[in-house]
mmCIF file of C-alpha atoms in Angstrom:
data_model
loop_
_atom_site.group_PDB
_atom_site.id
_atom_site.type_symbol
_atom_site.label_atom_id
_atom_site.label_comp_id
_atom_site.label_asym_id
_atom_site.label_seq_id
_atom_site.Cartn_x
_atom_site.Cartn_y
_atom_site.Cartn_z
ATOM 1 C CA MET A 1 -23.048 16.775 -40.847
ATOM 2 C CA LYS A 2 -23.755 19.765 -38.614
ATOM 3 C CA LYS A 3 -20.412 19.347 -36.908
ATOM 4 C CA PHE A 4 -18.650 19.082 -40.252
ATOM 5 C CA ILE A 5 -20.193 22.353 -41.481
ATOM 6 C CA SER A 6 -19.341 24.183 -38.243
ATOM 7 C CA ALA A 7 -15.748 22.920 -38.352
ATOM 8 C CA LEU A 8 -15.487 24.064 -41.981
ATOM 9 C CA LEU A 9 -16.793 27.519 -41.079
ATOM 10 C CA THR A 10 -14.362 27.778 -38.158
ATOM 11 C CA PHE A 11 -11.422 26.858 -40.357
ATOM 12 C CA ALA A 12 -12.490 29.395 -42.984
ATOM 13 C CA ILE A 13 -12.652 32.194 -40.386
ATOM 14 C CA ALA A 14 -9.328 31.085 -38.907
ATOM 15 C CA PHE A 15 -7.753 31.119 -42.374
ATOM 16 C CA PHE A 16 -8.960 34.662 -43.057
ATOM 17 C CA VAL A 17 -7.825 35.956 -39.675
ATOM 18 C CA PHE A 18 -4.398 34.352 -39.852
ATOM 19 C CA SER A 19 -3.770 35.426 -43.418
ATOM 20 C CA LEU A 20 -4.689 39.002 -42.491
ATOM 21 C CA LEU A 21 -2.535 38.956 -39.360
ATOM 22 C CA PHE A 22 0.585 37.428 -40.852
ATOM 23 C CA GLU A 23 0.720 38.714 -44.385
ATOM 24 C CA SER A 24 0.004 42.373 -43.849
ATOM 25 C CA GLN A 25 2.683 43.354 -41.371
ATOM 26 C CA ASN A 26 1.745 46.994 -41.604
ATOM 27 C CA LEU A 27 -1.686 46.514 -40.077
ATOM 28 C CA PHE A 28 -0.691 44.326 -37.138
ATOM 29 C CA PRO A 29 2.923 44.476 -36.002
ATOM 30 C CA LYS A 30 4.295 41.643 -33.873
ATOM 31 C CA TYR A 31 3.407 41.599 -30.183
ATOM 32 C CA GLY A 32 5.651 43.950 -28.241
ATOM 33 C CA GLU A 33 7.194 45.581 -31.316
ATOM 34 C CA LYS A 34 4.646 48.339 -31.792
ATOM 35 C CA ASP A 35 6.260 51.769 -31.886
ATOM 36 C CA LEU A 36 4.349 53.741 -29.273
ATOM 37 C CA ASN A 37 6.077 57.006 -30.175
ATOM 38 C CA SER A 38 4.154 57.270 -33.399
ATOM 39 C CA THR A 39 0.696 56.957 -31.864
ATOM 40 C CA VAL A 40 -1.448 59.103 -29.646
ATOM 41 C CA SER A 41 -0.987 56.889 -26.606
ATOM 42 C CA ARG A 42 2.510 58.290 -26.078
ATOM 43 C CA ARG A 43 0.885 61.507 -24.911
ATOM 44 C CA TYR A 44 -1.085 59.732 -22.204
ATOM 45 C CA VAL A 45 2.001 57.822 -21.064
ATOM 46 C CA ASP A 46 4.027 61.004 -20.833
ATOM 47 C CA LYS A 47 1.380 62.832 -18.878
ATOM 48 C CA SER A 48 0.765 60.056 -16.361
ATOM 49 C CA VAL A 49 3.958 58.684 -14.887
ATOM 50 C CA ASP A 50 7.155 60.624 -14.618
ATOM 51 C CA GLU A 51 9.125 60.651 -11.394
ATOM 52 C CA ASN A 52 11.285 63.591 -12.404
ATOM 53 C CA ARG A 53 8.363 65.944 -12.756
ATOM 54 C CA PRO A 54 7.120 67.276 -9.405
ATOM 55 C CA TYR A 55 3.569 67.971 -10.548
ATOM 56 C CA PRO A 56 2.411 65.554 -13.256
ATOM 57 C CA GLU A 57 -0.920 66.085 -14.920
ATOM 58 C CA THR A 58 -2.803 63.129 -13.462
ATOM 59 C CA GLY A 59 -0.472 61.863 -10.747
ATOM 60 C CA SER A 60 -1.727 58.284 -10.692
ATOM 61 C CA ALA A 61 0.843 55.506 -10.750
ATOM 62 C CA ASN A 62 -1.387 53.271 -12.869
ATOM 63 C CA ILE A 63 -1.603 54.409 -16.477
ATOM 64 C CA VAL A 64 -4.798 52.462 -17.142
ATOM 65 C CA THR A 65 -6.533 54.168 -14.228
ATOM 66 C CA SER A 66 -5.396 57.593 -15.355
ATOM 67 C CA ILE A 67 -6.898 56.959 -18.783
ATOM 68 C CA VAL A 68 -10.122 55.348 -17.541
ATOM 69 C CA VAL A 69 -10.985 57.788 -14.765
ATOM 70 C CA ASN A 70 -9.285 60.969 -15.977
ATOM 71 C CA TYR A 71 -9.357 61.184 -19.736
ATOM 72 C CA ARG A 72 -12.258 58.814 -20.347
ATOM 73 C CA SER A 73 -14.322 59.348 -17.197
ATOM 74 C CA PHE A 74 -17.466 60.237 -19.141
ATOM 75 C CA ASP A 75 -17.198 56.794 -20.745
ATOM 76 C CA THR A 76 -16.964 55.199 -17.290
ATOM 77 C CA LEU A 77 -20.115 57.063 -16.260
ATOM 78 C CA GLY A 78 -21.841 55.484 -19.261
ATOM 79 C CA GLU A 79 -20.709 52.011 -18.196
ATOM 80 C CA ILE A 80 -22.162 52.526 -14.723
ATOM 81 C CA THR A 81 -25.410 53.688 -16.334
ATOM 82 C CA VAL A 82 -25.587 50.487 -18.401
ATOM 83 C CA LEU A 83 -25.186 48.420 -15.221
ATOM 84 C CA PHE A 84 -27.820 50.526 -13.447
ATOM 85 C CA VAL A 85 -30.318 50.059 -16.282
ATOM 86 C CA SER A 86 -29.780 46.282 -16.281
ATOM 87 C CA ALA A 87 -30.272 46.121 -12.485
ATOM 88 C CA LEU A 88 -33.469 48.165 -12.906
ATOM 89 C CA GLY A 89 -34.704 45.798 -15.615
ATOM 90 C CA VAL A 90 -34.060 42.722 -13.463
ATOM 91 C CA SER A 91 -35.926 44.202 -10.513
ATOM 92 C CA LEU A 92 -38.828 45.293 -12.720
ATOM 93 C CA LEU A 93 -39.204 42.052 -14.664
ATOM 94 C CA LEU A 94 -38.835 39.615 -11.783
ATOM 95 C CA ASN A 95 -41.698 39.705 -9.371
ATOM 96 C CA ILE A 96 -39.647 40.584 -6.324
ATOM 97 C CA GLY A 97 -40.843 40.815 -2.775
ATOM 98 C CA GLY A 98 -41.903 37.197 -2.576
ATOM 99 C CA GLU A 99 -40.423 34.369 -0.597
ATOM 100 C CA ARG A 100 -36.718 33.834 -0.852
ATOM 101 C CA LEU A 101 -35.920 30.712 -2.834
ATOM 102 C CA LYS A 102 -34.366 27.941 -0.791
ATOM 103 C CA PHE A 103 -31.766 25.504 -1.968
ATOM 104 C CA ARG A 104 -32.676 21.878 -2.030
ATOM 105 C CA ILE A 105 -29.375 20.959 -0.404
ATOM 106 C CA LYS A 106 -29.042 22.063 3.211
ATOM 107 C CA PRO A 107 -25.829 23.990 3.934
ATOM 108 C CA ASN A 108 -23.735 21.897 6.272
ATOM 109 C CA PHE A 109 -21.639 23.013 9.222
ATOM 110 C CA ILE A 110 -18.292 23.277 7.431
ATOM 111 C CA LEU A 111 -19.782 25.535 4.740
ATOM 112 C CA ARG A 112 -21.422 27.826 7.308
ATOM 113 C CA ALA A 113 -18.280 28.097 9.455
ATOM 114 C CA GLY A 114 -16.032 28.599 6.426
ATOM 115 C CA VAL A 115 -18.175 31.302 4.869
ATOM 116 C CA ARG A 116 -18.134 33.294 8.113
ATOM 117 C CA ILE A 117 -14.343 33.412 7.960
ATOM 118 C CA ILE A 118 -13.991 33.964 4.219
ATOM 119 C CA THR A 119 -16.680 36.650 3.720
ATOM 120 C CA GLY A 120 -14.813 39.244 5.775
ATOM 121 C CA ILE A 121 -11.566 38.571 3.947
ATOM 122 C CA ILE A 122 -13.234 38.905 0.543
ATOM 123 C CA LEU A 123 -14.943 42.155 1.605
ATOM 124 C CA ILE A 124 -11.662 43.638 2.851
ATOM 125 C CA VAL A 125 -9.803 42.646 -0.329
ATOM 126 C CA GLY A 126 -12.538 44.184 -2.485
ATOM 127 C CA ILE A 127 -12.477 47.451 -0.562
ATOM 128 C CA TYR A 128 -8.671 47.475 -0.698
ATOM 129 C CA ILE A 129 -8.781 47.006 -4.468
ATOM 130 C CA PHE A 130 -11.028 49.959 -5.129
ATOM 131 C CA ILE A 131 -9.369 52.268 -2.605
ATOM 132 C CA HIS A 132 -5.925 51.601 -4.099
ATOM 133 C CA GLY A 133 -7.200 51.696 -7.676
ATOM 134 C CA HIS A 134 -4.853 54.490 -8.706
ATOM 135 C CA LEU A 135 -1.752 52.729 -7.348
ATOM 136 C CA THR A 136 -2.235 49.032 -8.081
ATOM 137 C CA PRO A 137 -4.038 47.111 -10.826
ATOM 138 C CA GLY A 138 -7.769 46.802 -10.399
ATOM 139 C CA GLY A 139 -10.320 49.455 -9.626
ATOM 140 C CA GLY A 140 -13.973 50.081 -9.087
ATOM 141 C CA PHE A 141 -15.452 47.293 -11.165
ATOM 142 C CA PRO A 142 -13.449 44.304 -9.810
ATOM 143 C CA GLY A 143 -13.787 45.615 -6.233
ATOM 144 C CA GLY A 144 -17.552 45.913 -6.602
ATOM 145 C CA ALA A 145 -17.781 42.417 -8.077
ATOM 146 C CA MET A 146 -15.810 41.077 -5.096
ATOM 147 C CA ILE A 147 -18.295 42.679 -2.672
ATOM 148 C CA ALA A 148 -21.165 41.111 -4.631
ATOM 149 C CA SER A 149 -19.505 37.688 -4.506
ATOM 150 C CA SER A 150 -19.215 37.906 -0.717
ATOM 151 C CA ILE A 151 -22.959 38.668 -0.566
ATOM 152 C CA LEU A 152 -23.476 35.619 -2.810
ATOM 153 C CA LEU A 153 -21.540 33.488 -0.324
ATOM 154 C CA MET A 154 -23.752 34.743 2.513
ATOM 155 C CA TYR A 155 -26.812 33.680 0.502
ATOM 156 C CA LEU A 156 -25.242 30.259 -0.073
ATOM 157 C CA SER A 157 -24.431 29.570 3.557
ATOM 158 C CA ASP A 158 -27.426 30.940 5.432
ATOM 159 C CA ASP A 159 -30.849 29.736 4.433
ATOM 160 C CA ASN A 160 -32.690 32.634 6.086
ATOM 161 C CA PHE A 161 -30.299 35.375 4.978
ATOM 162 C CA LYS A 162 -32.022 38.187 3.162
ATOM 163 C CA GLU A 163 -30.109 41.348 2.559
ATOM 164 C CA LYS A 164 -31.516 44.666 3.642
ATOM 165 C CA MET A 165 -32.588 45.943 0.229
ATOM 166 C CA ASN A 166 -33.101 49.517 1.389
ATOM 167 C CA THR A 167 -29.526 49.873 2.598
ATOM 168 C CA PHE A 168 -28.134 48.853 -0.760
ATOM 169 C CA ASN A 169 -30.592 51.066 -2.630
ATOM 170 C CA ILE A 170 -29.631 54.102 -0.536
ATOM 171 C CA LEU A 171 -25.911 53.341 -0.986
ATOM 172 C CA GLU A 172 -26.305 53.001 -4.757
ATOM 173 C CA GLY A 173 -28.333 56.169 -5.142
ATOM 174 C CA THR A 174 -26.065 58.245 -2.918
ATOM 175 C CA SER A 175 -22.869 57.220 -4.690
ATOM 176 C CA GLY A 176 -24.445 57.807 -8.107
ATOM 177 C CA ILE A 177 -25.631 61.277 -7.105
ATOM 178 C CA LEU A 178 -22.168 62.106 -5.686
ATOM 179 C CA ILE A 179 -20.478 61.108 -8.965
ATOM 180 C CA ILE A 180 -22.863 63.366 -10.918
ATOM 181 C CA VAL A 181 -22.367 66.245 -8.437
ATOM 182 C CA LEU A 182 -18.568 65.992 -8.708
ATOM 183 C CA GLY A 183 -18.901 65.994 -12.489
ATOM 184 C CA LEU A 184 -21.192 69.027 -12.462
ATOM 185 C CA ILE A 185 -18.797 70.944 -10.176
ATOM 186 C CA GLY A 186 -16.114 70.321 -12.799
ATOM 187 C CA LEU A 187 -18.485 71.383 -15.566
ATOM 188 C CA PHE A 188 -19.646 74.649 -14.025
ATOM 189 C CA VAL A 189 -16.456 75.800 -12.294
ATOM 190 C CA PHE A 190 -13.712 74.441 -14.551
ATOM 191 C CA ASN A 191 -15.494 74.105 -17.905
ATOM 192 C CA SER A 192 -15.306 70.351 -18.403
ATOM 193 C CA PHE A 193 -17.348 67.445 -17.031
ATOM 194 C CA LEU A 194 -15.611 65.461 -14.247
ATOM 195 C CA TYR A 195 -12.609 67.799 -14.332
ATOM 196 C CA ASN A 196 -9.762 66.759 -12.038
ATOM 197 C CA PHE A 197 -9.759 69.861 -9.845
ATOM 198 C CA LEU A 198 -8.003 68.531 -6.741
ATOM 199 C CA PRO A 199 -4.193 68.815 -6.496
ATOM 200 C CA SER A 200 -2.418 65.747 -7.865
ATOM 201 C CA GLY A 201 0.060 65.094 -5.055
ATOM 202 C CA LYS A 202 3.119 62.886 -5.125
ATOM 203 C CA ILE A 203 3.128 59.695 -7.191
ATOM 204 C CA GLY A 204 2.747 56.560 -5.093
ATOM 205 C CA GLU A 205 1.000 58.026 -2.072
ATOM 206 C CA LEU A 206 -2.538 57.112 -1.126
ATOM 207 C CA PHE A 207 -3.808 60.698 -1.213
ATOM 208 C CA SER A 208 -2.630 61.584 -4.681
ATOM 209 C CA ALA A 209 -3.997 61.787 -8.209
ATOM 210 C CA GLY A 210 -6.644 64.319 -7.289
ATOM 211 C CA LEU A 211 -10.190 63.194 -7.920
ATOM 212 C CA THR A 212 -9.301 59.688 -9.159
ATOM 213 C CA PRO A 213 -9.386 57.705 -5.863
ATOM 214 C CA ILE A 214 -12.615 59.424 -4.740
ATOM 215 C CA LEU A 215 -14.297 58.587 -8.026
ATOM 216 C CA TYR A 216 -13.045 54.999 -7.865
ATOM 217 C CA VAL A 217 -14.390 54.525 -4.322
ATOM 218 C CA LEU A 218 -17.788 55.844 -5.454
ATOM 219 C CA ILE A 219 -17.762 53.620 -8.564
ATOM 220 C CA GLY A 220 -16.821 50.591 -6.439
ATOM 221 C CA LEU A 221 -19.652 51.213 -3.952
ATOM 222 C CA LYS A 222 -22.151 51.725 -6.765
ATOM 223 C CA VAL A 223 -21.134 48.626 -8.721
ATOM 224 C CA GLY A 224 -21.036 46.473 -5.588
ATOM 225 C CA SER A 225 -24.492 47.508 -4.414
ATOM 226 C CA GLU A 226 -25.949 47.131 -7.926
ATOM 227 C CA LEU A 227 -24.587 43.610 -8.377
ATOM 228 C CA SER A 228 -25.719 42.641 -4.863
ATOM 229 C CA ASN A 229 -29.199 43.925 -5.704
ATOM 230 C CA ILE A 230 -29.249 41.856 -8.904
ATOM 231 C CA ILE A 231 -28.255 38.722 -6.957
ATOM 232 C CA GLY A 232 -30.883 39.408 -4.315
ATOM 233 C CA ASP A 233 -33.547 39.901 -7.010
ATOM 234 C CA PHE A 234 -32.618 36.650 -8.709
ATOM 235 C CA LEU A 235 -32.783 34.710 -5.460
ATOM 236 C CA SER A 236 -36.105 36.161 -4.306
ATOM 237 C CA GLU A 237 -37.861 35.506 -7.595
ATOM 238 C CA GLY A 238 -41.221 33.810 -7.401
ATOM 239 C CA GLU A 239 -44.834 34.297 -6.449
ATOM 240 C CA LYS A 240 -45.726 37.026 -4.035
ATOM 241 C CA ALA A 241 -46.446 35.746 -0.577
ATOM 242 C CA MET B 1 10.239 29.876 -23.119
ATOM 243 C CA ILE B 2 7.343 32.215 -22.383
ATOM 244 C CA GLU B 3 6.080 31.878 -25.957
ATOM 245 C CA ILE B 4 5.921 28.098 -25.621
ATOM 246 C CA ILE B 5 3.921 28.443 -22.391
ATOM 247 C CA SER B 6 1.485 30.880 -23.979
ATOM 248 C CA VAL B 7 0.974 28.609 -27.006
ATOM 249 C CA ILE B 8 0.327 25.619 -24.707
ATOM 250 C CA ILE B 9 -2.176 27.700 -22.712
ATOM 251 C CA GLY B 10 -3.925 28.746 -25.933
ATOM 252 C CA PHE B 11 -4.307 25.127 -27.056
ATOM 253 C CA LEU B 12 -5.595 24.153 -23.608
ATOM 254 C CA MET B 13 -8.153 26.984 -23.805
ATOM 255 C CA ILE B 14 -9.443 25.707 -27.150
ATOM 256 C CA LEU B 15 -9.548 22.144 -25.763
ATOM 257 C CA PHE B 16 -11.525 23.140 -22.659
ATOM 258 C CA ALA B 17 -13.925 25.293 -24.688
ATOM 259 C CA LEU B 18 -14.668 22.318 -26.946
ATOM 260 C CA MET B 19 -15.135 20.103 -23.877
ATOM 261 C CA ALA B 20 -17.552 22.669 -22.430
ATOM 262 C CA ILE B 21 -19.650 22.418 -25.579
ATOM 263 C CA GLU B 22 -19.504 18.657 -25.866
ATOM 264 C CA SER B 23 -19.935 17.499 -22.257
ATOM 265 C CA LYS B 24 -23.233 15.848 -21.418
ATOM 266 C CA LYS B 25 -23.615 17.176 -17.862
ATOM 267 C CA MET B 26 -24.358 20.899 -17.386
ATOM 268 C CA LEU B 27 -22.225 21.163 -14.255
ATOM 269 C CA ASN B 28 -19.177 19.819 -16.061
ATOM 270 C CA SER B 29 -19.513 22.337 -18.869
ATOM 271 C CA ILE B 30 -19.782 25.191 -16.339
ATOM 272 C CA ILE B 31 -16.562 23.983 -14.698
ATOM 273 C CA PHE B 32 -14.836 23.751 -18.099
ATOM 274 C CA LEU B 33 -15.912 27.325 -18.923
ATOM 275 C CA SER B 34 -14.465 28.451 -15.599
ATOM 276 C CA ILE B 35 -11.181 26.689 -16.390
ATOM 277 C CA THR B 36 -11.106 28.427 -19.789
ATOM 278 C CA SER B 37 -11.454 31.865 -18.242
ATOM 279 C CA LEU B 38 -8.840 31.037 -15.585
ATOM 280 C CA LEU B 39 -6.392 30.087 -18.350
ATOM 281 C CA SER B 40 -7.168 33.372 -20.084
ATOM 282 C CA VAL B 41 -6.194 35.133 -16.828
ATOM 283 C CA VAL B 42 -2.744 33.536 -17.095
ATOM 284 C CA GLU B 43 -2.584 34.615 -20.728
ATOM 285 C CA PHE B 44 -3.414 38.237 -19.764
ATOM 286 C CA VAL B 45 -0.678 38.223 -17.102
ATOM 287 C CA ILE B 46 1.840 36.982 -19.699
ATOM 288 C CA MET B 47 0.767 39.841 -21.977
ATOM 289 C CA LYS B 48 1.446 42.301 -19.098
ATOM 290 C CA ALA B 49 -2.133 43.497 -18.594
ATOM 291 C CA PRO B 50 -2.768 43.033 -14.850
ATOM 292 C CA ASP B 51 -5.896 45.230 -14.787
ATOM 293 C CA VAL B 52 -7.673 43.073 -17.334
ATOM 294 C CA ALA B 53 -6.429 39.956 -15.557
ATOM 295 C CA ILE B 54 -7.928 40.990 -12.210
ATOM 296 C CA THR B 55 -11.247 41.906 -13.808
ATOM 297 C CA GLN B 56 -11.362 38.609 -15.677
ATOM 298 C CA ALA B 57 -10.478 36.613 -12.555
ATOM 299 C CA VAL B 58 -13.133 38.290 -10.426
ATOM 300 C CA ILE B 59 -16.028 38.595 -12.874
ATOM 301 C CA GLY B 60 -15.446 35.979 -15.562
ATOM 302 C CA SER B 61 -14.220 33.145 -13.430
ATOM 303 C CA GLY B 62 -15.607 33.961 -9.974
ATOM 304 C CA LEU B 63 -18.982 35.673 -10.093
ATOM 305 C CA MET B 64 -20.201 34.195 -13.387
ATOM 306 C CA THR B 65 -19.345 30.619 -12.405
ATOM 307 C CA SER B 66 -21.101 30.881 -9.060
ATOM 308 C CA LEU B 67 -24.172 32.483 -10.663
ATOM 309 C CA PHE B 68 -24.328 29.670 -13.232
ATOM 310 C CA VAL B 69 -23.986 27.044 -10.510
ATOM 311 C CA PHE B 70 -26.767 28.708 -8.478
ATOM 312 C CA THR B 71 -29.060 28.796 -11.487
ATOM 313 C CA LEU B 72 -28.356 25.124 -12.107
ATOM 314 C CA MET B 73 -29.179 24.286 -8.494
ATOM 315 C CA PHE B 74 -32.586 25.969 -8.834
ATOM 316 C CA MET B 75 -33.556 24.238 -12.050
ATOM 317 C CA LYS B 76 -36.072 21.452 -11.748
ATOM 318 C CA LYS B 77 -35.697 18.155 -13.508
ATOM 319 C CA SER B 78 -38.372 17.746 -16.168
ATOM 320 C CA GLY B 79 -37.649 14.862 -18.491
ATOM 321 C CA GLU B 80 -34.211 13.566 -19.311
ATOM 322 C CA ASN B 81 -33.595 15.547 -22.512
#
């Protein structure tokens, strides 16, 4: 009976969604047939990538990055704050500082040897992703999550591994303060928060797009250390020794 | 051709999501959720959104799955239901 009611509800929602999507062509045009010229996004596309212009406004080869870190960078700061507050809540609510929880299954030799090889590769790929955030897809958040997953692998393989909490706390705080300082320089000198005041070099080079790669490196470090702290807090939950 | 592939992937996503709800073992449903998010990565690549695809692959299908598996490994057995 419960399953029947849930299936009925699902079909009702599906009917409403499909009838809205297919009958009113004005609201939702077909995929790939949206006329971008008529909307505001055309402006962002024009300002980001243009090989004929020697000095484009943002200079990043990735349009998504130019929107996220240039035009909507205050929004990105808010996202980092949400992550910071959740990490703070985890470390306050869980009684940390106790013994590190141990897995019931002992890590065997193949796992330990494999993790030692793979962890470095994952770390390098994560750092590559957030350094090249303005040239290739990806950016601060996926790079930081990759760093956290390599820390997770270290926890899985080594039973006595316990990360140095202070190092990650210092890294997180320093990168957060640097983001705020860069934003305040833009606010006081150039009249807008997180203003892109560095020269936006040539499209496609590593040192281009002004402030964008610096901000992405800082965001990547902050997200990676925050997620690693959350994982460490979860795994050292328990009574105080 | 590409539309047929995307429709097949969509049906597979629905199928694996239902299997994740219905499976009796917790570990199996975590694996089915991971397969669902991996299929959504393919769907994002077909829709030409590589940024979203990378984020989904790293967070949705990598970090979340391993965190769920870790949590499951720590849980103690208390009763069979």
